[in-house]
Short mmCIF file of C-alpha atoms and ligand atoms in Angstrom, two decimals:
data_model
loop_
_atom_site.label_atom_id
_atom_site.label_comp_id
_atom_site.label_asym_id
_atom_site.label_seq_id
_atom_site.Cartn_x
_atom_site.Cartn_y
_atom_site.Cartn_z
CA UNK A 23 -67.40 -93.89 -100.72
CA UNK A 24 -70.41 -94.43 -98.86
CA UNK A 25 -73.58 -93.31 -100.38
CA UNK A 26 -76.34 -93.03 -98.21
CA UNK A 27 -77.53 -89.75 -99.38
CA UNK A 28 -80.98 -90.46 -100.30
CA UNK A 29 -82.54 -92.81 -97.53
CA UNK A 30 -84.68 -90.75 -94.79
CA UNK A 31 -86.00 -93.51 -92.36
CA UNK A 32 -82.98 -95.78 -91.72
CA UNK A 33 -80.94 -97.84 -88.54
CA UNK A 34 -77.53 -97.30 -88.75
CA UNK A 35 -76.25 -100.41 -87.33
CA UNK A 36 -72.67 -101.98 -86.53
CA UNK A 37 -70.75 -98.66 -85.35
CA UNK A 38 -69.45 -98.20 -82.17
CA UNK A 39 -72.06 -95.72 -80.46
CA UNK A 40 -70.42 -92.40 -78.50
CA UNK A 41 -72.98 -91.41 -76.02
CA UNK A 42 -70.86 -88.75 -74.41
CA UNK A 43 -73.59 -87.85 -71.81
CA UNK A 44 -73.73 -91.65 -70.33
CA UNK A 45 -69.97 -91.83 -71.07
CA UNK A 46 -70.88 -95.15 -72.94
CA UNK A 47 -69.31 -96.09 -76.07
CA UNK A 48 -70.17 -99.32 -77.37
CA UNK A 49 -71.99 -101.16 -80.16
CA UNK A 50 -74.92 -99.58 -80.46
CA UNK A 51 -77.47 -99.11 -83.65
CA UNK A 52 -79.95 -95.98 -83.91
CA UNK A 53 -82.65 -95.20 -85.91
CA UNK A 54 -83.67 -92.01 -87.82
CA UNK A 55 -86.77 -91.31 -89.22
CA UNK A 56 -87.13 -88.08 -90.97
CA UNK A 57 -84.47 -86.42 -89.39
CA UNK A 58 -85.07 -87.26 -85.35
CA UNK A 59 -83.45 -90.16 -83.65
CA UNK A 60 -86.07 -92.26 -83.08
CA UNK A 61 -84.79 -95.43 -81.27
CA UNK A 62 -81.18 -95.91 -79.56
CA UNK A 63 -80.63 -99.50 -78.90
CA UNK A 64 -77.48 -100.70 -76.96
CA UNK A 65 -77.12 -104.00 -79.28
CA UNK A 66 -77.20 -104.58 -83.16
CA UNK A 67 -80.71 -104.00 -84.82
CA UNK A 68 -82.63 -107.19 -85.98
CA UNK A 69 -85.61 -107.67 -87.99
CA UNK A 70 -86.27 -104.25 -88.78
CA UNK A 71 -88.18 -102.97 -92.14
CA UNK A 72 -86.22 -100.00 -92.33
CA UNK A 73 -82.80 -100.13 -94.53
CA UNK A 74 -79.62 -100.70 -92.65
CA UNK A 75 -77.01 -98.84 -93.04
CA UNK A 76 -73.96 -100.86 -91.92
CA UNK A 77 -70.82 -98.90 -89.97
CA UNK A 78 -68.78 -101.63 -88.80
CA UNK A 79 -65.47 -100.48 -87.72
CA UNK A 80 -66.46 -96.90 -87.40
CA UNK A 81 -67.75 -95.00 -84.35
CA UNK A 82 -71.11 -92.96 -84.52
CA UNK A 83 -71.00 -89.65 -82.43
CA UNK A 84 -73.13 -86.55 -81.97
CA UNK A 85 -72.27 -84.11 -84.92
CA UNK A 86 -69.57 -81.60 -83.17
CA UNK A 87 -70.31 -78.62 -82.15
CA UNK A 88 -67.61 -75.41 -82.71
CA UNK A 89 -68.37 -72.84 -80.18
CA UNK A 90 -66.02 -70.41 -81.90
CA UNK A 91 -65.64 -69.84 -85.45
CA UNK A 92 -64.46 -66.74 -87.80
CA UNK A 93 -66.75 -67.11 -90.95
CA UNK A 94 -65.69 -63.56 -92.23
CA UNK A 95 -68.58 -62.65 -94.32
CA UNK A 96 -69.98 -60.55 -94.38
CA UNK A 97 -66.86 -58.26 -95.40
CA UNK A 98 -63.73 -60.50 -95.36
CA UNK A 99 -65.16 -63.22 -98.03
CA UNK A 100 -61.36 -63.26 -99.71
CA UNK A 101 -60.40 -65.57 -96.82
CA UNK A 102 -63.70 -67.37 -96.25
CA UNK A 103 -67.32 -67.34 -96.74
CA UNK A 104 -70.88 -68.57 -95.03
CA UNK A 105 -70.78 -70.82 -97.82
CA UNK A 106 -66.65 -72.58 -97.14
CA UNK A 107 -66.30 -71.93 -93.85
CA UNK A 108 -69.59 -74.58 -93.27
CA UNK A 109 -68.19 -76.99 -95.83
CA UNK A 110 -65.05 -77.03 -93.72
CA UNK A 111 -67.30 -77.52 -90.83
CA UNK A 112 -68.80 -80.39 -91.81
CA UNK A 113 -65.45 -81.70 -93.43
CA UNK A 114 -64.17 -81.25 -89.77
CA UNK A 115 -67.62 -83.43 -88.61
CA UNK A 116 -69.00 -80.21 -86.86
CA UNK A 117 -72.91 -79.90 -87.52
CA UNK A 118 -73.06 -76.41 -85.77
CA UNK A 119 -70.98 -73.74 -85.31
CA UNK A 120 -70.67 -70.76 -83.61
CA UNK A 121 -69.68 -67.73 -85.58
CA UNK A 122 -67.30 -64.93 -84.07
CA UNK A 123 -68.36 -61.03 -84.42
CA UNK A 124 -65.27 -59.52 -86.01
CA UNK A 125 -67.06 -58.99 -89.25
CA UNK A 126 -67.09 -55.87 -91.16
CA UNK A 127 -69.57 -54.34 -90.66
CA UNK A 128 -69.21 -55.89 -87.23
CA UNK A 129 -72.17 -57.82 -85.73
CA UNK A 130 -73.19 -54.90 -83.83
CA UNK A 131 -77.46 -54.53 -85.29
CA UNK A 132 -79.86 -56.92 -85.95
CA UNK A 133 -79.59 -56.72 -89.66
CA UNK A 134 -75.81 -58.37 -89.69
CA UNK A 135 -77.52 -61.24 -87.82
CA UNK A 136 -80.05 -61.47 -90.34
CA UNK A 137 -77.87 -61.43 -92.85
CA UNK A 138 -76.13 -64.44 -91.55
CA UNK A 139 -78.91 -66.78 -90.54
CA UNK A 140 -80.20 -65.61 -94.18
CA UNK A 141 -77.37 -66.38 -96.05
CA UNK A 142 -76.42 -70.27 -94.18
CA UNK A 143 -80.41 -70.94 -95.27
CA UNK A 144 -79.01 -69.89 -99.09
CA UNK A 145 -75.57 -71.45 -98.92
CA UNK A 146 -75.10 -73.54 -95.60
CA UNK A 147 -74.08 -77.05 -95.41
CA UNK A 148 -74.68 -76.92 -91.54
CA UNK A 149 -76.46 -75.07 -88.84
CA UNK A 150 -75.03 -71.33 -87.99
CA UNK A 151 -75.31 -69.88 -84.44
CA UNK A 152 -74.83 -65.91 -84.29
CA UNK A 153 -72.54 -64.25 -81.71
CA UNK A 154 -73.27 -60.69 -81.59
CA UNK A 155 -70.60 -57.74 -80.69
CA UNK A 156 -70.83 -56.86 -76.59
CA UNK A 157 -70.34 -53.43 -77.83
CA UNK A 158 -70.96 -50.71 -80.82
CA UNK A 159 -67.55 -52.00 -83.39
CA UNK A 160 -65.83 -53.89 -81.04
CA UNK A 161 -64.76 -50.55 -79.91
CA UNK A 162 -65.36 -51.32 -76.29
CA UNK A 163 -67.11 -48.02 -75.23
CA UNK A 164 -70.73 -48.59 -75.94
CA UNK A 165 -72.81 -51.47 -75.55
CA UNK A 166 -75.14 -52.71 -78.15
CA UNK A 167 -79.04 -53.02 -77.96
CA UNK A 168 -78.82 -56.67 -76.96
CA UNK A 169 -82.27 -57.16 -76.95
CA UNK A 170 -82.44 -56.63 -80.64
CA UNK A 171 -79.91 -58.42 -81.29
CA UNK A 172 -81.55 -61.09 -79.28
CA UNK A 173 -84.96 -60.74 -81.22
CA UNK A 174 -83.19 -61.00 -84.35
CA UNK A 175 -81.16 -64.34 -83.39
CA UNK A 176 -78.22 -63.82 -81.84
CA UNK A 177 -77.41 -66.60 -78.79
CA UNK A 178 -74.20 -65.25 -77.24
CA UNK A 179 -72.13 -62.00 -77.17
CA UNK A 180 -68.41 -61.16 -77.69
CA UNK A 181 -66.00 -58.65 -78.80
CA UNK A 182 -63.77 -61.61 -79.39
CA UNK A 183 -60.36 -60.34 -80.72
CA UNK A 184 -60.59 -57.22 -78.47
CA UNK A 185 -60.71 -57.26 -74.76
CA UNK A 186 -63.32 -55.03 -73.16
CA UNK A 187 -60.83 -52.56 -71.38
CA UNK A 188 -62.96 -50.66 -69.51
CA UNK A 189 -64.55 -52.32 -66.27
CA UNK A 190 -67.26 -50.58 -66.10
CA UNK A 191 -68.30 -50.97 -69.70
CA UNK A 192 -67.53 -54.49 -69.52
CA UNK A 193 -69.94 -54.74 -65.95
CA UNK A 194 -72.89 -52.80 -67.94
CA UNK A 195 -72.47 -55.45 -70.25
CA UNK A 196 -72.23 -58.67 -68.05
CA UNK A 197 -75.62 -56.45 -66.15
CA UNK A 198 -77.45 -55.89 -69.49
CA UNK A 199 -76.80 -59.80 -71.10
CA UNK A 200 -77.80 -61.03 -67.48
CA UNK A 201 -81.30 -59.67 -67.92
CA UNK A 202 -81.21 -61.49 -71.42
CA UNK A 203 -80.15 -64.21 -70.68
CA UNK A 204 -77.36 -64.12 -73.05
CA UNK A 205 -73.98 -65.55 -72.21
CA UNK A 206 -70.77 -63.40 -72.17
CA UNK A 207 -67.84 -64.98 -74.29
CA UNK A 208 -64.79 -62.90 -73.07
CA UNK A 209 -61.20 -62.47 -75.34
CA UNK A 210 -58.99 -61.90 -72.06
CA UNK A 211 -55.81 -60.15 -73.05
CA UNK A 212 -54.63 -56.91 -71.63
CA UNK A 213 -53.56 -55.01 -74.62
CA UNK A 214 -51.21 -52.61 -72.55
CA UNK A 215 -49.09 -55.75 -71.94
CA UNK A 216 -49.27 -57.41 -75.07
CA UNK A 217 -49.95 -55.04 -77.52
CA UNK A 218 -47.44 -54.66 -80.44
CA UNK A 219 -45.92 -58.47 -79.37
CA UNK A 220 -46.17 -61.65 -81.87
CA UNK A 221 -45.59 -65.13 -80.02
CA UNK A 222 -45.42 -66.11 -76.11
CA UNK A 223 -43.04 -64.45 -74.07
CA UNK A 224 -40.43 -67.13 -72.69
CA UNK A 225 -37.06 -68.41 -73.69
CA UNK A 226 -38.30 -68.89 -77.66
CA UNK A 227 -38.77 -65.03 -78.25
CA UNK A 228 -35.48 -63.94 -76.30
CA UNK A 229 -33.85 -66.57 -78.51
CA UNK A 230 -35.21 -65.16 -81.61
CA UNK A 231 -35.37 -61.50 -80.59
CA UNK A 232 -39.14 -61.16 -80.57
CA UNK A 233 -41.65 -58.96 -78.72
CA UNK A 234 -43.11 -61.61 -76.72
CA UNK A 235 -46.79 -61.37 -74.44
CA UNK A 236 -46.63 -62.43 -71.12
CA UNK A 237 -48.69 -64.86 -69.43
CA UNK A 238 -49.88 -62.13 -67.09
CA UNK A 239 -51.37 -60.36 -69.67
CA UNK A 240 -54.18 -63.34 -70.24
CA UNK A 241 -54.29 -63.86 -66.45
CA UNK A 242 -54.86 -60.60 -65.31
CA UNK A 243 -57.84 -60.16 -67.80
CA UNK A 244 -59.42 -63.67 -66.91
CA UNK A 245 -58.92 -62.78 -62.94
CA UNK A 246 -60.62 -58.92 -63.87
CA UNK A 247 -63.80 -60.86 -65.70
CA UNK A 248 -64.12 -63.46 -62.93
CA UNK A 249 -64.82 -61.01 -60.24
CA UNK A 250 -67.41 -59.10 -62.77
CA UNK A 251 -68.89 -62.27 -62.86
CA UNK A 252 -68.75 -62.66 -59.90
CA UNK A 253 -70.42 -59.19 -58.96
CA UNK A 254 -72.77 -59.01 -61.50
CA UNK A 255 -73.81 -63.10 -61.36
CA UNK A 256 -73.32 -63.11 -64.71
CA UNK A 257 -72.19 -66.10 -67.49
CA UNK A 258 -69.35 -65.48 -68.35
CA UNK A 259 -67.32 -67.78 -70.76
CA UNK A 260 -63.80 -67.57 -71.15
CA UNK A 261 -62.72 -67.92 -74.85
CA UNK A 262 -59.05 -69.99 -75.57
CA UNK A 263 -57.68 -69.82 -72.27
CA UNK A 264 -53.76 -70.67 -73.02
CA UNK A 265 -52.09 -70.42 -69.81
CA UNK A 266 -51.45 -72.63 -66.37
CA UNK A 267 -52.19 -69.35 -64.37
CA UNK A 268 -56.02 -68.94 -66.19
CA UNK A 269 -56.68 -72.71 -65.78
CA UNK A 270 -55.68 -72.16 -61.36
CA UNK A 271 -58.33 -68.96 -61.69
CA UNK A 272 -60.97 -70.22 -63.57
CA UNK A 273 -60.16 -74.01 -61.17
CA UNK A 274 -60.91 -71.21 -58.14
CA UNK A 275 -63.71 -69.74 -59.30
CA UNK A 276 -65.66 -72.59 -60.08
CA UNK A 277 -65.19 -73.83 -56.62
CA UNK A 278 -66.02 -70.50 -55.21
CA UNK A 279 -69.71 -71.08 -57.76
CA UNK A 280 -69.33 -68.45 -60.14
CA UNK A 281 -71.24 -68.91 -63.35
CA UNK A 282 -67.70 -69.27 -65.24
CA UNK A 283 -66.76 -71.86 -67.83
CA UNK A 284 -63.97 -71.78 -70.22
CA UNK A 285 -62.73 -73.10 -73.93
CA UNK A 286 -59.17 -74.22 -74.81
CA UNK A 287 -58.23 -74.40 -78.97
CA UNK A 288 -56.76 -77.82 -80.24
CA UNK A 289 -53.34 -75.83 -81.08
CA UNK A 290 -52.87 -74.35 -77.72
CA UNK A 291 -53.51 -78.09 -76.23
CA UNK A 292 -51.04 -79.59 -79.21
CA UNK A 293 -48.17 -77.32 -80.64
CA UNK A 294 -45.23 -74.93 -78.26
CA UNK A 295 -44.33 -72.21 -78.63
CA UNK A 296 -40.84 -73.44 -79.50
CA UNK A 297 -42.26 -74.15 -83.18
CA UNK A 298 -42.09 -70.85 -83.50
CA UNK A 299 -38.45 -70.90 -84.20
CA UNK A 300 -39.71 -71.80 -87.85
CA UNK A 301 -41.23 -68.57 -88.66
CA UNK A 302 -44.03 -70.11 -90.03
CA UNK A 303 -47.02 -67.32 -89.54
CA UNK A 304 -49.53 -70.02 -89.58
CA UNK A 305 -48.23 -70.38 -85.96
CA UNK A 306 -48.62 -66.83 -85.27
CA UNK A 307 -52.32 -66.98 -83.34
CA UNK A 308 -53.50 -64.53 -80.62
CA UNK A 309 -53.40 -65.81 -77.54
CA UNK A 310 -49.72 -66.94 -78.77
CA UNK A 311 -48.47 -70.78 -78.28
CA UNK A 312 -47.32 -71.34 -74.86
CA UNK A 313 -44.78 -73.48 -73.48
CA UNK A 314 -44.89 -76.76 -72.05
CA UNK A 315 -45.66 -76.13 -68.75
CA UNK A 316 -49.05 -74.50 -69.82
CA UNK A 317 -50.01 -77.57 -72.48
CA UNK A 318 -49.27 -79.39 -69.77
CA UNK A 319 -51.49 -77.79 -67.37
CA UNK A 320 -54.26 -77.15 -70.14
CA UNK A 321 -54.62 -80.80 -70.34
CA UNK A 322 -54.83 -81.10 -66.59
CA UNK A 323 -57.80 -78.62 -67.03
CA UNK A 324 -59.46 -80.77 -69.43
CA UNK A 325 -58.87 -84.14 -67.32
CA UNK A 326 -60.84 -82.31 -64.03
CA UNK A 327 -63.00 -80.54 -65.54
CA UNK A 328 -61.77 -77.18 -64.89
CA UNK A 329 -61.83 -76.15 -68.99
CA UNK A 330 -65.25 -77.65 -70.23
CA UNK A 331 -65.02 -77.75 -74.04
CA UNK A 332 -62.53 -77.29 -77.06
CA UNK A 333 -63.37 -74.73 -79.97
CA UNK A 334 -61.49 -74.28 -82.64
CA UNK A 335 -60.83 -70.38 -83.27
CA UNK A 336 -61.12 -71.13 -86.85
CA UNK A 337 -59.59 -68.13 -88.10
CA UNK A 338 -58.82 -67.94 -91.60
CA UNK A 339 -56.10 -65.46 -93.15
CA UNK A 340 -55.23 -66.20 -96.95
CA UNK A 341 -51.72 -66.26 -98.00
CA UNK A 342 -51.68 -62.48 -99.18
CA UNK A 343 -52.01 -61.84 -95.30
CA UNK A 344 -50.33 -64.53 -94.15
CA UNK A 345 -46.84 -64.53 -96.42
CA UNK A 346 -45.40 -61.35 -94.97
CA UNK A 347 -42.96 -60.81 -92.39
CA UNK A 348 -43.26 -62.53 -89.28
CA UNK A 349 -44.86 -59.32 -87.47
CA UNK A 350 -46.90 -57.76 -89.96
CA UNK A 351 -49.10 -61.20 -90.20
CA UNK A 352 -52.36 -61.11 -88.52
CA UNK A 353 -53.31 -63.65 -86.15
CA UNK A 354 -55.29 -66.89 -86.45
CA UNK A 355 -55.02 -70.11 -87.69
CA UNK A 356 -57.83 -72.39 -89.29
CA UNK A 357 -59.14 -75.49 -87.35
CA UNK A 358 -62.70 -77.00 -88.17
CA UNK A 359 -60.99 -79.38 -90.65
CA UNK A 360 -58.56 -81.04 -88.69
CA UNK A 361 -59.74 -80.48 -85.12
CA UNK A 362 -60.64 -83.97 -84.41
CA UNK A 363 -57.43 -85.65 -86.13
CA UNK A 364 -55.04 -83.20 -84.88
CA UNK A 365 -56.56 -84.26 -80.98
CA UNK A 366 -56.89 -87.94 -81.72
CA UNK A 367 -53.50 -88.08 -82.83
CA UNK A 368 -51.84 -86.06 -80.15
CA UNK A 369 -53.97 -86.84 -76.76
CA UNK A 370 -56.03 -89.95 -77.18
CA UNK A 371 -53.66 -92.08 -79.27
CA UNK A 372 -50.92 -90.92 -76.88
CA UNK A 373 -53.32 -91.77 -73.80
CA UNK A 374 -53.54 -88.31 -72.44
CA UNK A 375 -57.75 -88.60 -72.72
CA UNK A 376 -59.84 -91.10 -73.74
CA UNK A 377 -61.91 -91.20 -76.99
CA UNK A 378 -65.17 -90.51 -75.73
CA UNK A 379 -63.47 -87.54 -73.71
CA UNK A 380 -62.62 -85.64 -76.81
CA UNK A 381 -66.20 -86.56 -78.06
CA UNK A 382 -67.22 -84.96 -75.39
CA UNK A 383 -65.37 -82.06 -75.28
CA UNK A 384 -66.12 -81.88 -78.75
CA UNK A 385 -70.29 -82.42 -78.37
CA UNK A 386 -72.31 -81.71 -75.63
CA UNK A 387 -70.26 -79.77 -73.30
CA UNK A 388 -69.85 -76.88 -76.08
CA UNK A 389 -73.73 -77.01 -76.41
CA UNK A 390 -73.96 -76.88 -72.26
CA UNK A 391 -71.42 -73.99 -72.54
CA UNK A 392 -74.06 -72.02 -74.79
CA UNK A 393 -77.07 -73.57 -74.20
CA UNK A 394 -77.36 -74.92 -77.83
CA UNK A 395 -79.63 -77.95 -78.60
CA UNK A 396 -77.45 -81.18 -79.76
CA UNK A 397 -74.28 -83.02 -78.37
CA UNK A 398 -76.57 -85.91 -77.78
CA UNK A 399 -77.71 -88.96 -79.12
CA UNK A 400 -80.80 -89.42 -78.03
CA UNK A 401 -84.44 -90.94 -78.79
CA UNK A 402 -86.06 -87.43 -79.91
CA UNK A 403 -83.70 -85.43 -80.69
CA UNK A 404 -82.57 -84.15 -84.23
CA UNK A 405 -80.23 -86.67 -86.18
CA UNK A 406 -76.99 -84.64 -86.20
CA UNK A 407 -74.59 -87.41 -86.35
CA UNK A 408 -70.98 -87.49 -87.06
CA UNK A 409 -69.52 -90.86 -88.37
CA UNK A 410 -65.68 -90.95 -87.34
CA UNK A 411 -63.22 -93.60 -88.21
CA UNK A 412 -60.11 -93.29 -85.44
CA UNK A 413 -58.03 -95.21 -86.92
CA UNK A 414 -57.54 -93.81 -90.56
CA UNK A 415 -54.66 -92.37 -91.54
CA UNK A 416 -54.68 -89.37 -93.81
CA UNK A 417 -52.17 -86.66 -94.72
CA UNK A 418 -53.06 -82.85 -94.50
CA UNK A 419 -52.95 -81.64 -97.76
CA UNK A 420 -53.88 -77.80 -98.87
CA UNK A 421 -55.57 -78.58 -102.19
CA UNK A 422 -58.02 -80.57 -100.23
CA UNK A 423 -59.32 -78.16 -97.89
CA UNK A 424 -62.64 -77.24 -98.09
CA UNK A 425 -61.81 -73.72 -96.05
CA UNK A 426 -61.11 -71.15 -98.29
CA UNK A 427 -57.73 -70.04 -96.32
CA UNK A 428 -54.77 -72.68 -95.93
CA UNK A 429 -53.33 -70.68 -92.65
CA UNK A 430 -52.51 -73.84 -90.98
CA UNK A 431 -49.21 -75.57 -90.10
CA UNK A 432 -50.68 -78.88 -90.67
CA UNK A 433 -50.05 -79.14 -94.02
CA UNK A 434 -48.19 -82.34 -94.74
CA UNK A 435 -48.85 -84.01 -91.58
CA UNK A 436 -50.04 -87.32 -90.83
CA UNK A 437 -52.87 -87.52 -88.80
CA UNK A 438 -54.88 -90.63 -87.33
CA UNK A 439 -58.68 -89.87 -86.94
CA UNK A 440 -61.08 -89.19 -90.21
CA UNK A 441 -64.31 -87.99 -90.48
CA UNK A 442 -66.15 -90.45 -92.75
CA UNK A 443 -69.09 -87.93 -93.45
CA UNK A 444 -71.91 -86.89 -91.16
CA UNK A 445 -75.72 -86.51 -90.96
CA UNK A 446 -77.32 -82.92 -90.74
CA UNK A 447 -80.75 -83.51 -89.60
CA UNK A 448 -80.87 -87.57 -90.99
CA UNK A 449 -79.60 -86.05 -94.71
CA UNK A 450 -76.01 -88.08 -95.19
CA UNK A 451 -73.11 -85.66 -96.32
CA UNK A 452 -70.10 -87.56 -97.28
CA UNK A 453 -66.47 -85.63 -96.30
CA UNK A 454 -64.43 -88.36 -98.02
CA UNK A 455 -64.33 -88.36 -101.75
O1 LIG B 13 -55.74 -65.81 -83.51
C1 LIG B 13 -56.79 -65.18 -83.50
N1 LIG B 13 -57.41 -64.80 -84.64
N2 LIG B 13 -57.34 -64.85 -82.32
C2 LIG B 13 -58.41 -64.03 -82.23
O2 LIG B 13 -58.85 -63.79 -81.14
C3 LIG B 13 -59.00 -63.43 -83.46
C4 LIG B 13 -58.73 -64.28 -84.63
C5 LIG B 13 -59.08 -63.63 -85.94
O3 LIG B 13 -60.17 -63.07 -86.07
O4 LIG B 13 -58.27 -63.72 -86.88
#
């Protein structure tokens, strides 16, 4: 165990240094003082005052960043809270988060946001970012008073976990958070085509007999909210795209300059549909696994750029929910804990991407995405720092997750890739016992 906890003007020296920016990561040492980064200097420290905290062996990144997270309180707090859903955060090496608007009450009125930001000041371990509800219950007929919602901290809006049906609703919207300058965050599913269906439609669900949802039903919501975009010159960012056709539209519309970007989940990039075969509802998420032919292109879309960041859709269901039959389980599986293993193990160890990829992906393009501060390590900005070791091996194990919910098929896995602990603002917060 590394205790560092109580040291405020330090160099942390000896690490490998992930600049994800420059692309450089190398031996590096930086210096906080009082929670900035005051110095980065591409070689080992010498003759400093200041304590040294030595990190040989490990590599020193910008704190994640999880652009989409389910905290369920207020409302839901049997399956997580403010207070669990951070601690899994930071377990995961994620200083900020993102949290979803499928609350109850939704996040629909400036209270609920106030609530939030309240309530991570009281119980917190790292920084919350609000996404407030495009419209009144995630109802998807009238919009909220985003200005309000604006005033009282919100940074982005969604329905996520409902698609906005209605195109004209959904244009008032893109119209209205233009003005704001709030980004869009759209869940693109067509519920006429994939509503009362529980996995991928493809050769898995004929084979077990189960209501599958087609790709078309993601595509032809993702190709609907493009051309709002388009028409309204909006931001619009595509949550957990899951399928080769999205990754060709959103390729298309980039080059055609609309303001679109889009996020792809570490089990949509990792685990096929065929797993389903199991009937394990952990595995039961919404968009469904896909097959190979879409992980395949999903990475594709990560290599050129097309899909700029991964977010985790940490969505936790406890075992009441989740132990039922396969289709009365709700959706969602949790993520913030094992993100970083689970895509060190399965893309960078196996040479699909390269390290400081994923620390990208992981770091400042998700801030980019939403225009949050951090992703960076740089002289001046604030020391939110996540100290990884790649090579560790450590086994999933359910009694040791922080996240109140255990709705994830990783338990019992071994995966390559620990967070040693990480620093929120310079203050040292060790994840390993
Ligand atoms: O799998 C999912 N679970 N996808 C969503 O869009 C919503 C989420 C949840 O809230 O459980």
């Amino acid at each position: 165990m590394i205790d560092w906890k109580d040291k405020r003007e330090f160099w942390i020296a000896g690490a490998r240094v992930a600049d994800p920016e420059s692309g450089r990561l190398r031996a590096g040492s930086v210096c906080v003082q009082k929670g900035i980064i005051t110095e980065v200097a591409w070689q080992r420290v010498t003759g400093t005052e200041l304590p040294v905290l030595e990190a040989d062996g490990y590599v020193l990144a910008p704190g994640f960043v999880d652009i989409h997270t389910h905290l369920r309180e207020p409302g839901n707090e049997e399956k997580e809270t403010i207070k669990t859903g951070t601690a899994a955060a930071v377990a995961g090496g994620y200083t900020s988060i993102v949290c979803m608007a499928n609350t109850d009450p939704v996040i629909d009125k400036p209270s609920v946001v106030e609530f939030i930001l309240r309530e991570t000041e009281r119980s917190g371990s790292c920084r919350v970012f609000v996404t407030a509800a495009l419209t009144r219950g995630l109802e998807g007929e009238i919009i909220n008073e985003y200005g309000f919602l604006k005033e009282a901290g919100a940074i982005a809006l969604s329905d996520d976990g409902n698609y906005v049906t209605n195109s004209q609703v959904m244009r008032s919207a893109l119209e209205y958070a233009r003005f704001l300058d709030l980004p869009v965050i759209s869940h693109c599913e067509d519920p006429f085509l994939s509503g009362g269906t529980h996995m991928n439609e493809g050769y898995s669900s004929t084979r077990l007999g189960m209501r599958g949802s087609p790709a078309a039903a993601e595509e032809i919501a993702v190709a609907r909210d493009i051309r709002l975009s388009q028409l309204t010159g909006s931001r619009l960012h595509i949550a957990h795209i899951s399928t080769a056709g999205s990754v060709d539209l959103v390729k298309r519309a980039k080059k055609s300059s609309i303001p679109v970007t889009a996020e792809v989940t570490p089990h949509h990039l990792t685990m096929e549909d065929t797993l389903l075969e199991s009937y394990d509802t952990s595995l039961k998420t919404n968009p469904p696994l896909r097959g190979r032919k879409d992980i395949d292109a999903l990475c594709a879309g990560l290599g050129d750029g097309t899909i700029d960041c991964i977010a985790t859709d940490h969505a936790p269901h406890n075992v009441i929910d989740k132990e039922v039959e396969f289709d009365l389980a709700p959706p969602g599986m949790i993520g913030l804990e094992t993100a970083f293993a689970l895509l060190n193990t399965r893309l960078v160890q196996t040479g699909t991407i390269e390290l400081i990829d994923l620390i990208r992906l992981l770091t400042s393009n998700p801030a980019r995405v939403l225009g949050l501060p951090g992703g960076r390590i740089v002289k001046g900005e604030k020391a939110d720092l996540a100290l990884l070791d790649p090579e560790a091996k450590w086994v999933v194990e359910a009694g040791n997750l922080r996240s109140k919910s255990r709705n994830t098929p990783l338990v019992g896995t071994e995966l390559t890739g620990r967070v040693e602990g990480v620093f929120l603002e310079g203050k040292w917060i060790n994840v390993v016992p």
